[in-house]
CSV table of C-alpha atoms in Angstrom, one decimal:
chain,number,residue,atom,x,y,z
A,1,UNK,CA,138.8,76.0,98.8
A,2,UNK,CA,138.6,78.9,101.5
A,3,UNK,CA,141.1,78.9,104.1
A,4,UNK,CA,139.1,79.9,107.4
A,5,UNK,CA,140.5,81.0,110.7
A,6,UNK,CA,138.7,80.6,113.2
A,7,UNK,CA,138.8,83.3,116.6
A,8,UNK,CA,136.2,83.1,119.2
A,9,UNK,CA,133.0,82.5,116.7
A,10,UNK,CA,134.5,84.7,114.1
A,11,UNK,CA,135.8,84.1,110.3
A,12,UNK,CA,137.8,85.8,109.1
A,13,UNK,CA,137.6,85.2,105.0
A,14,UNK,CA,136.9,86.3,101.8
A,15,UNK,CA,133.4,88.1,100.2
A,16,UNK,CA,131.8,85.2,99.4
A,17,UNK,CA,127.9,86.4,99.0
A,18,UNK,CA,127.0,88.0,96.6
A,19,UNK,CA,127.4,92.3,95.1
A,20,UNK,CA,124.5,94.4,94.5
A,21,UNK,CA,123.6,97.9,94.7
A,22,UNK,CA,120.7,99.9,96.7
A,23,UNK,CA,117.7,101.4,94.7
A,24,UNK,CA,115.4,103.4,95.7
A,25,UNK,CA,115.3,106.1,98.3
A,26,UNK,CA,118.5,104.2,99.5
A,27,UNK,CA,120.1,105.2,96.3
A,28,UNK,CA,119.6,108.8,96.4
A,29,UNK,CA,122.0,111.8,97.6
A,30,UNK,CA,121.5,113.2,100.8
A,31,UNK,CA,123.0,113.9,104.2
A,32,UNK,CA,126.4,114.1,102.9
A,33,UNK,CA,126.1,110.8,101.5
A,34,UNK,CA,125.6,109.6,97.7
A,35,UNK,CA,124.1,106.1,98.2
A,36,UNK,CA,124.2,103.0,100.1
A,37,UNK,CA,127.1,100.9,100.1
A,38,UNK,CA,127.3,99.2,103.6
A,39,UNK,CA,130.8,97.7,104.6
A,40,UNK,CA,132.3,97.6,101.0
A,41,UNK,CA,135.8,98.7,100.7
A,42,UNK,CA,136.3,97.1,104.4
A,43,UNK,CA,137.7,93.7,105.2
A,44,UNK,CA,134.4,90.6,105.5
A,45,UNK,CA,134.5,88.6,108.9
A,46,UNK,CA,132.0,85.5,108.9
A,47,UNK,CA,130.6,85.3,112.5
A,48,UNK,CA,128.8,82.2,113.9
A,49,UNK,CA,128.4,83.2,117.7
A,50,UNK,CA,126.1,85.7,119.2
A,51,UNK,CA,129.5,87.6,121.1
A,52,UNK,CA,131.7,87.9,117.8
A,53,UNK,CA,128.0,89.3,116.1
A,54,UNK,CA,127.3,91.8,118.4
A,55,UNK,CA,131.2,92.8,118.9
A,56,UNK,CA,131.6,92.9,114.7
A,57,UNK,CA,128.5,94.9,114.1
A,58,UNK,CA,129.3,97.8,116.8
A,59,UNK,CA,132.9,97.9,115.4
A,60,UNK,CA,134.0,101.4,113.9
A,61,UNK,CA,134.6,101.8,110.4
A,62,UNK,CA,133.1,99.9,107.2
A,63,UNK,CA,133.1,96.0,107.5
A,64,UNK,CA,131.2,93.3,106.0
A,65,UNK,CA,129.9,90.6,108.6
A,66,UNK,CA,128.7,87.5,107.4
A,67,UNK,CA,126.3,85.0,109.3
A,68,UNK,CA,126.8,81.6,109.0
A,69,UNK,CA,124.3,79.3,110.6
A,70,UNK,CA,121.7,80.5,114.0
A,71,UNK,CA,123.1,82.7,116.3
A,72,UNK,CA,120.7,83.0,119.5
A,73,UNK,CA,120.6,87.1,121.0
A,74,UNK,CA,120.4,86.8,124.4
A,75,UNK,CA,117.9,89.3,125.6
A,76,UNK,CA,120.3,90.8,128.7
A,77,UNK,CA,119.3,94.3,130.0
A,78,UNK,CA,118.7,96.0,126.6
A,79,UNK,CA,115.6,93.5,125.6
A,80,UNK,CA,118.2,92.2,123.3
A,81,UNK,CA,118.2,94.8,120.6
A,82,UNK,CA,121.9,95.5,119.4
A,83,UNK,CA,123.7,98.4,117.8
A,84,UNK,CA,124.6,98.7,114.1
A,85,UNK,CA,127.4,101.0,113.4
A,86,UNK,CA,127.7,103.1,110.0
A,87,UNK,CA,129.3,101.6,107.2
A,88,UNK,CA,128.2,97.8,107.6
A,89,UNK,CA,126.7,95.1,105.7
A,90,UNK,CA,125.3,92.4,107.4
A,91,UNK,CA,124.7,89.5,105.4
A,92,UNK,CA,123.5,85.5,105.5
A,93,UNK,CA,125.6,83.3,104.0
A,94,UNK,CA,123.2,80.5,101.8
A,95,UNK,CA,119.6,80.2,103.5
A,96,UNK,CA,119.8,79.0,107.1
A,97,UNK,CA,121.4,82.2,108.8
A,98,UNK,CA,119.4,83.4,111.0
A,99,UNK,CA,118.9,85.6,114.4
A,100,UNK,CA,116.9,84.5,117.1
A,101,UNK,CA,115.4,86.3,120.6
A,102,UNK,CA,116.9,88.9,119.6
A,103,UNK,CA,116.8,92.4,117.4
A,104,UNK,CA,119.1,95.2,115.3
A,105,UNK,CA,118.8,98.6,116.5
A,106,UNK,CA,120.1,101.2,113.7
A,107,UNK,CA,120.6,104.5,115.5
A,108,UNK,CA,121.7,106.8,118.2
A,109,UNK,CA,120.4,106.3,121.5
A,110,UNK,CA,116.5,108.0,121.8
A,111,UNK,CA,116.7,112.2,122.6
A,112,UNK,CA,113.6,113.5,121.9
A,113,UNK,CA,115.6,117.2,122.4
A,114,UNK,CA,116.8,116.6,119.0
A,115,UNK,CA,115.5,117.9,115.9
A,116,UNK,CA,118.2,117.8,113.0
A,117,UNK,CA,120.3,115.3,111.9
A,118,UNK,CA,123.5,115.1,114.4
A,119,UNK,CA,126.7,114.7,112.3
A,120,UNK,CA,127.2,111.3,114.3
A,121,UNK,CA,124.1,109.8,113.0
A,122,UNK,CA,123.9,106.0,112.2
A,123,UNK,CA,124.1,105.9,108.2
A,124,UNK,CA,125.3,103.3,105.2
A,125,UNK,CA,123.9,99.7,106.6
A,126,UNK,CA,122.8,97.0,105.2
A,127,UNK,CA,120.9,94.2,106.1
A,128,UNK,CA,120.2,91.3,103.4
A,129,UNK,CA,119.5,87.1,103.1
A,130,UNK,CA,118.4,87.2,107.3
A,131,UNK,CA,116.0,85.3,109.0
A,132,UNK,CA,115.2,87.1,112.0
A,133,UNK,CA,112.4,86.2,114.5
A,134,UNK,CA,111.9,85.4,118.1
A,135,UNK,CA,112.5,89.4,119.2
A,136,UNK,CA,111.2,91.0,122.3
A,137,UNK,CA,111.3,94.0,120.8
A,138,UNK,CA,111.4,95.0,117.4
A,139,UNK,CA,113.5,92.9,115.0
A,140,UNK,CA,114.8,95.8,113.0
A,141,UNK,CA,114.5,99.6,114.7
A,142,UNK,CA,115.9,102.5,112.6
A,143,UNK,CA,116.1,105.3,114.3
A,144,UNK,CA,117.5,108.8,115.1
A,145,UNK,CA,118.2,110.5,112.0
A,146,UNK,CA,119.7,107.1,110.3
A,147,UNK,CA,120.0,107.6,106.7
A,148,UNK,CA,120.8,105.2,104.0
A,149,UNK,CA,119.5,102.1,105.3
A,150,UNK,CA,118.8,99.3,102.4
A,151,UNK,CA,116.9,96.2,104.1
A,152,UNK,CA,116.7,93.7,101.6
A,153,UNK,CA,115.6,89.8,100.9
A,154,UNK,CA,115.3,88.9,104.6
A,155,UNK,CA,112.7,87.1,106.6
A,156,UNK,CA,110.9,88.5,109.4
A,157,UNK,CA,108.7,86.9,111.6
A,158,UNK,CA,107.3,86.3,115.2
A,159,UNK,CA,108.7,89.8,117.1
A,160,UNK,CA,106.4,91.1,119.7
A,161,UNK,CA,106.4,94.9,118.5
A,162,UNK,CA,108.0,95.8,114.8
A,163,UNK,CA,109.4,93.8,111.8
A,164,UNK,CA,110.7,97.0,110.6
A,165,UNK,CA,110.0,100.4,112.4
A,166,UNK,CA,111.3,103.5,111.0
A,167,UNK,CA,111.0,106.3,112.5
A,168,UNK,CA,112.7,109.7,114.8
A,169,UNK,CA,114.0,111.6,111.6
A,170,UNK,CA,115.2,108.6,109.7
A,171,UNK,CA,115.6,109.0,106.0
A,172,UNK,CA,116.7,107.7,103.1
A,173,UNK,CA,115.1,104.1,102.7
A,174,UNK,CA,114.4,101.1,101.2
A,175,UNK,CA,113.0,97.9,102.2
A,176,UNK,CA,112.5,95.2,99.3
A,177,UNK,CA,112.1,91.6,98.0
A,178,UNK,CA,111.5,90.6,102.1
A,179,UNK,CA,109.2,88.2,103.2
A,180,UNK,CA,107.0,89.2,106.7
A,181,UNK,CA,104.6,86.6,107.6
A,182,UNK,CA,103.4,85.3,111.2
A,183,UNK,CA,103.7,89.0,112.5
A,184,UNK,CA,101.3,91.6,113.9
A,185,UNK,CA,102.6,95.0,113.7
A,186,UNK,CA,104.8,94.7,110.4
A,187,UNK,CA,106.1,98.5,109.3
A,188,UNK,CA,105.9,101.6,111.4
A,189,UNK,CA,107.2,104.4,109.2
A,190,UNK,CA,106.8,107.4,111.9
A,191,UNK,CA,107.0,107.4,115.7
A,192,UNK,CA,103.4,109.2,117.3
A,193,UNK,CA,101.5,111.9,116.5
A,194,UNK,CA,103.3,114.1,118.7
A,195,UNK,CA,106.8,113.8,116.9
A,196,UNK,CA,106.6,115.8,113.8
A,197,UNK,CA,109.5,118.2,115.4
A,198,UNK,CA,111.6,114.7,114.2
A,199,UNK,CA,109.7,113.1,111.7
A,200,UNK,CA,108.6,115.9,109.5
A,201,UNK,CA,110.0,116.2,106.2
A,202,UNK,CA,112.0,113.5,106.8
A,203,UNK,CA,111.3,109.2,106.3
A,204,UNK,CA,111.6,109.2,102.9
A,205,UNK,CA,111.0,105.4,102.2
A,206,UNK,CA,110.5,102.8,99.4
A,207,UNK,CA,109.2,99.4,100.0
A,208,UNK,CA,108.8,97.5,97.1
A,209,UNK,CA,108.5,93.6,96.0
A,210,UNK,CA,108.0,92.4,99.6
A,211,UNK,CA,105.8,89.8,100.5
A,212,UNK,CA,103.1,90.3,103.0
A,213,UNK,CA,102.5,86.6,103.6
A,214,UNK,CA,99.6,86.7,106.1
A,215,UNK,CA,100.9,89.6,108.4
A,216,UNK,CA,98.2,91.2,109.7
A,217,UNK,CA,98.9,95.0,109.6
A,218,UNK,CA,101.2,98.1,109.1
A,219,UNK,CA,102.4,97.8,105.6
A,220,UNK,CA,103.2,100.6,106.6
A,221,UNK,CA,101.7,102.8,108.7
A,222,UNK,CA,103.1,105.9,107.7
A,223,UNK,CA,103.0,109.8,109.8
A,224,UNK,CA,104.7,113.0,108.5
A,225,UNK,CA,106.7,111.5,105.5
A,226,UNK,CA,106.7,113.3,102.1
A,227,UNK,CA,106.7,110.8,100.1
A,228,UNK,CA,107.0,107.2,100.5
A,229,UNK,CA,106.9,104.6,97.2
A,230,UNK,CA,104.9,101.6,97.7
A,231,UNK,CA,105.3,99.8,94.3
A,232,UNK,CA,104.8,96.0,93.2
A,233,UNK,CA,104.3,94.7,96.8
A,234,UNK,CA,102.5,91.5,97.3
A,235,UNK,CA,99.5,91.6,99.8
A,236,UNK,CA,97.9,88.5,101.1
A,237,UNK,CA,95.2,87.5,103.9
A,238,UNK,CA,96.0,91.3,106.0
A,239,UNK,CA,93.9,92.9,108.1
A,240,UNK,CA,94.8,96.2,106.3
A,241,UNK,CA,97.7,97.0,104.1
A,242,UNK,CA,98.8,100.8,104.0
A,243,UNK,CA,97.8,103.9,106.2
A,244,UNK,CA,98.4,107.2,106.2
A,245,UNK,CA,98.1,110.0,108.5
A,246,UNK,CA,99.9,113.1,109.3
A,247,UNK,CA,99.6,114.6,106.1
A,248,UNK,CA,102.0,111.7,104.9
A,249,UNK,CA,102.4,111.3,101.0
A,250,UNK,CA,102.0,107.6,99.8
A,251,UNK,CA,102.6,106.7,96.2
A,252,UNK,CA,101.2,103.5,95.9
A,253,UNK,CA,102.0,101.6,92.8
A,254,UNK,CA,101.4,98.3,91.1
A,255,UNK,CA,100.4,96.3,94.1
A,256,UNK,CA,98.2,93.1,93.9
A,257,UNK,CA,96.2,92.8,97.0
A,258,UNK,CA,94.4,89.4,97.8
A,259,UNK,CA,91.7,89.3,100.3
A,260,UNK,CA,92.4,92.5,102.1
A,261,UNK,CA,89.8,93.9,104.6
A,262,UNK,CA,91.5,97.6,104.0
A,263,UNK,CA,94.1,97.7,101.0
A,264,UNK,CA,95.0,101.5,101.9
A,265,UNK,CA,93.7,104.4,104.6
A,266,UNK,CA,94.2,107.8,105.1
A,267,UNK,CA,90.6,107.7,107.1
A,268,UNK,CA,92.5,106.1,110.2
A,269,UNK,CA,93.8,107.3,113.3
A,270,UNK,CA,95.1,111.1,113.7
A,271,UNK,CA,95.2,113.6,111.1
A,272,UNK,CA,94.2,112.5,107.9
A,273,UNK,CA,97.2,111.9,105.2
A,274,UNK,CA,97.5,112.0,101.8
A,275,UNK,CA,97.9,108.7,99.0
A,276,UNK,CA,97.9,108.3,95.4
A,277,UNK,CA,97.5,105.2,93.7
A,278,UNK,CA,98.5,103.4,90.3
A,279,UNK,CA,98.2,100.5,88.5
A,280,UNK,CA,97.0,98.2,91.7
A,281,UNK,CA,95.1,94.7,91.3
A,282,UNK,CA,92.3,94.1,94.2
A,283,UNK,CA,91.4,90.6,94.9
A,284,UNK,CA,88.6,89.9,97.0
A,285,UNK,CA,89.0,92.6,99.2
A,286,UNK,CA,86.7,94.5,101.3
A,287,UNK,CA,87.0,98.0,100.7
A,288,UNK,CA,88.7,100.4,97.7
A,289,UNK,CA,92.0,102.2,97.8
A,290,UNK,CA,91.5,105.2,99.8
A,291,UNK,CA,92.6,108.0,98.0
A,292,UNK,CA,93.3,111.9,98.5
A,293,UNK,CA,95.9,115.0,98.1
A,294,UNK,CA,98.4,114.6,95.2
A,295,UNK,CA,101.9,113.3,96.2
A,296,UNK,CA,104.9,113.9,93.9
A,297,UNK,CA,105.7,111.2,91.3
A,298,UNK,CA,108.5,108.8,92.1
A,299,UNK,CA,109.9,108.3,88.6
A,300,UNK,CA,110.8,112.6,89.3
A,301,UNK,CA,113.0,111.3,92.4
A,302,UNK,CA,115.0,107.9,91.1
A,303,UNK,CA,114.8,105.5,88.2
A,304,UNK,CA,113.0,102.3,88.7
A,305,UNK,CA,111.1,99.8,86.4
A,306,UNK,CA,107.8,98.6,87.9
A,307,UNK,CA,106.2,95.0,87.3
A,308,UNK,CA,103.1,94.7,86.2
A,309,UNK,CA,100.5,94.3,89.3
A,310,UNK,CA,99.3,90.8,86.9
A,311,UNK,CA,102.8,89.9,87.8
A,312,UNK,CA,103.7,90.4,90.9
A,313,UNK,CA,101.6,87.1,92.6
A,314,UNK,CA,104.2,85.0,90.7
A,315,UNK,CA,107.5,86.7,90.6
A,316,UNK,CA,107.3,88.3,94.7
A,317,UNK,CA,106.7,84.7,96.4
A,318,UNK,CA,109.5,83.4,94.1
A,319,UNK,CA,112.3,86.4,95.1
A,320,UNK,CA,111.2,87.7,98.0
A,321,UNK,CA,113.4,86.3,101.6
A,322,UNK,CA,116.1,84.4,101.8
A,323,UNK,CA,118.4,81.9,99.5
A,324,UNK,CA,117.5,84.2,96.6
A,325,UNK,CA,120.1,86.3,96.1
């Protein structure tokens, strides 16, 4: 048995959940970095209170946290969105850790003066077996040039603005096996129309095998990237599913959709963008797959194995969230 100590909310013990390794746009070279790999090689702390939480994930250095049980973010004067350092994992321990009221905020503070990646930019996080919900704000921002950012088997629901919003010259990407469900505005990939002096060339994402479980829209709505994967994604009861604009590039890829008004847009709002589609399964939805431009092939960038779409009704609601990994 696990000898715990116990220091104002925190634990400090062993790596107790379990190892895996980034895919994806997470997994490829760039900034000065090879791929994702969070907090490993630092010590794990298991935290339990919202102070040891928010004083372990704004630490220097790589470090695992572990959450054990609910811990409430108070919303304070920041609208309760908390720094991520680089070089952390932040990980639920079984499948009740959670974080409430409050959200994660992965970058440098907002300067819209900048346009390249500082050499102090927020990279290596991440985030996995979560249930976040109850934010005022988003309940995951990535911002500012963060790179290498792997966001995987969480739950997100119930935030007023973003589940997941990437954006300001993030790059470097992926978000899988998550579940979104009672939630509005679910993925932003891309900040406004006017930020292409950021944004452009940069946001390179992949979201694959989440589940869109009755989320109404943004999954994702996507400016200025080159090329984002959207492969083997489970869409259910949404208003839309994926839009593009701002000559952004979306591979979209062995998707089943089921009752969707709009599976995929580039026809939306501001300049039109570009999308390319593969192997998808439409299900009483409303309208086709929007498709125009040519965007370059994923299996050129990374390895990866996609399910079939026939597949991906059973095997997403089964692995996607928490508990599961």
């Amino acid at each position: 048995m696990l000898a715990l100590a116990l220091v104002a909310g925190l634990l400090v013990a062993p790596v107790q959940a379990a190892v895996a390794s980034a895919d994806g746009f997470a997994s490829v070279a760039g900034h000065g970095q090879v791929t994702t790999t969070g907090g490993a090689g630092g010590p794990a702390v298991t935290v339990t209170t919202a102070p040891a939480f928010i004083e372990a994930i704004a630490r220097p250095g790589p470090l695992i946290v572990q959450v054990s049980g609910t811990i409430t973010l108070p919303r304070g004067s920041n609208d309760g969105m908390y720094p991520v350092t680089s070089d952390k994992t932040i990980i639920g321990l079984g499948s009740t850790a959670a974080l409430v009221g409050g959200g994660l905020n992965i970058g440098l503070p907002v300067d819209d003066d900048l346009t390249s990646p500082p050499a102090n930019a927020v990279h290596n996080v991440i985030i996995r077996n979560l249930r976040l919900s109850g934010a005022s704000d988003d309940l995951i921002n990535v911002q500012m040039f963060s790179h290498h950012i792997w966001i995987d088997h969480n739950d997100l629901s119930d935030g007023d603005d973003g589940a997941v919003d990437i954006k300001r010259g993030s790059d470097l990407v992926t978000v899988s096996w998550n579940r979104f469900h009672d939630h509005d505005k679910t993925l932003l990939l891309g900040h406004d129309d006017d930020n292409g002096a950021q944004d452009a060339g940069r946001l390179r994402t992949t979201y694959h095998h989440n589940y869109f479980d009755g989320s109404d829209q943004r999954h994702p709505r996507v400016r200025f990237a080159p090329i984002v994967h959207v492969y083997n994604n489970y869409f259910r009861d949404n208003s839309y599913g994926i839009a593009s604009t701002n000559d952004a590039g979306l591979f979209v890829e062995g998707n089943y959709f089921y009752s969707v008004n709009n599976p995929g847009r580039v026809d939306f709002s501001g300049p039109l963008g570009r999308m390319v589609q593969r192997d998808n399964i439409l299900v009483d939805c409303n309208h086709a797959i929007e498709v125009r431009g040519s965007v370059t092939d994923p299996r050129t960038l990374y390895p990866y194995t996609a399910d079939p779409a026939s597949s991906v009704p059973t095997i997403v609601p089964a692995g996607a969230g928490v508990g599961r990994i």
